[in-house]
Coordinates of C-alpha atoms in Angstrom, one line a residue:
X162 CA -16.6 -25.4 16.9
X163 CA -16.7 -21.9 16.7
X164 CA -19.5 -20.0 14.4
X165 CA -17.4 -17.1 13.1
X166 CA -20.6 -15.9 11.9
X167 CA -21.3 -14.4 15.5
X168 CA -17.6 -12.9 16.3
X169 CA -17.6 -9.6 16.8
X170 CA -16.8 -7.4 13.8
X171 CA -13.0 -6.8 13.5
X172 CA -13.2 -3.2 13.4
X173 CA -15.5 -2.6 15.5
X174 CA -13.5 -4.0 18.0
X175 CA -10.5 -1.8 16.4
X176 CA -11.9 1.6 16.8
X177 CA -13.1 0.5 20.5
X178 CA -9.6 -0.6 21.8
X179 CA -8.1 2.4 20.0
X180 CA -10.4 5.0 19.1
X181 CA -10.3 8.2 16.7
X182 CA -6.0 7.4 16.8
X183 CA -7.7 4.1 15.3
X184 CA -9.3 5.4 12.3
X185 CA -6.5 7.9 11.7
X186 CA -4.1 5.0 11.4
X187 CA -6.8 3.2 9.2
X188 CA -6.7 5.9 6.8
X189 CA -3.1 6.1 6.5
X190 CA -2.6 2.6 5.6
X191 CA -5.3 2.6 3.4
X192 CA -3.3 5.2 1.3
X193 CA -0.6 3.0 2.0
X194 CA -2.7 0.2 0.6
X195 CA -3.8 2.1 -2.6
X196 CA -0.2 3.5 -3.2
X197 CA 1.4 -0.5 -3.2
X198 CA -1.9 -1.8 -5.2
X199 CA -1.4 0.9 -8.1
X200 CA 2.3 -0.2 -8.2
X201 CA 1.9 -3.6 -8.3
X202 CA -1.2 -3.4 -11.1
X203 CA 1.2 -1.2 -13.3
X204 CA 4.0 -3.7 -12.7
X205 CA 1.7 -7.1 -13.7
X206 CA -0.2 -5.1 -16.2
X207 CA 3.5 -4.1 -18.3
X208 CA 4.6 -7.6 -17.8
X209 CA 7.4 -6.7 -15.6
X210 CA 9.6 -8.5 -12.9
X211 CA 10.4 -6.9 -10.2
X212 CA 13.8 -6.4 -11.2
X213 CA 12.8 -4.9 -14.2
X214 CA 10.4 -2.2 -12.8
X215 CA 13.3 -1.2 -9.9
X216 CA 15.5 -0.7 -13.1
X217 CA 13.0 1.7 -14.7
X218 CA 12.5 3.7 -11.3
X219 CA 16.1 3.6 -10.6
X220 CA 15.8 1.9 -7.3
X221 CA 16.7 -1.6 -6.0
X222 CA 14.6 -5.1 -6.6
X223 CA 14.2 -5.4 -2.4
X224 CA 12.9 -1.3 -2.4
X225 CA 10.2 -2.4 -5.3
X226 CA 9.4 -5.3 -2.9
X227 CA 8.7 -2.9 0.1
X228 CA 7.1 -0.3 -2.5
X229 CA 4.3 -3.0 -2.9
X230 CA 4.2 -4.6 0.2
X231 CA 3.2 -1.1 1.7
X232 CA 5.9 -1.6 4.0
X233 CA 8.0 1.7 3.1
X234 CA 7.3 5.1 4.4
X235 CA 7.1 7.3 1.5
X236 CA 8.2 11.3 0.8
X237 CA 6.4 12.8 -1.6
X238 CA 9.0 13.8 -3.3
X239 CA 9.3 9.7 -3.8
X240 CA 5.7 9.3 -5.0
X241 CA 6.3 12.1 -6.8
X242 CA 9.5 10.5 -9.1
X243 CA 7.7 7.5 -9.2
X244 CA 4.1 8.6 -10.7
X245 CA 6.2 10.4 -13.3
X246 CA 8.5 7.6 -14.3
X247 CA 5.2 5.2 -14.5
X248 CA 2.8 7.5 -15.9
X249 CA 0.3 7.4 -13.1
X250 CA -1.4 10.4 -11.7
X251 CA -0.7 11.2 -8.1

């Protein structure tokens, strides 16, 4: 059985195999990260479906879905529209 107490640490391991292109992606998908975590805690926090917070942003259920998956490649002209439609600061 394998102790994964003594693996190497992810990261590590990361920034070795891909260097300082390796924290440049980490940063970007951490804002990616913070961008789909603030829409999500809005979403839960009003009580809305999905369905209902694409209504209020004027976009579709499956684009709400990829909004808080992180898996969408924003403008900021998008993150603008959508921090004034929720209220959030940018």
């Amino acid at each position: 059985m394998i102790d994964v107490r003594q693996l190497p640490d992810a990261w590590d391991t990361f920034y070795r195999v891909f260097g300082e292109k390796g924290r440049e992606v980490e940063g970007l998908y951490d804002i990616y990260y913070q961008i789909s975590t603030a829409i999500f805690d809005y979403r839960i926090r009003e009580d809305l479906s999905q369905t209902k917070l694409a209504k209020k942003l004027g976009v579709t259920q499956a684009m709400v879905s990829k909004l808080e998956s992180g898996d969408y490649n924003y403008s900021v002209e998008q993150l603008w529209k959508i921090s004034q439609k929720l209220g959030l600061k940018l």
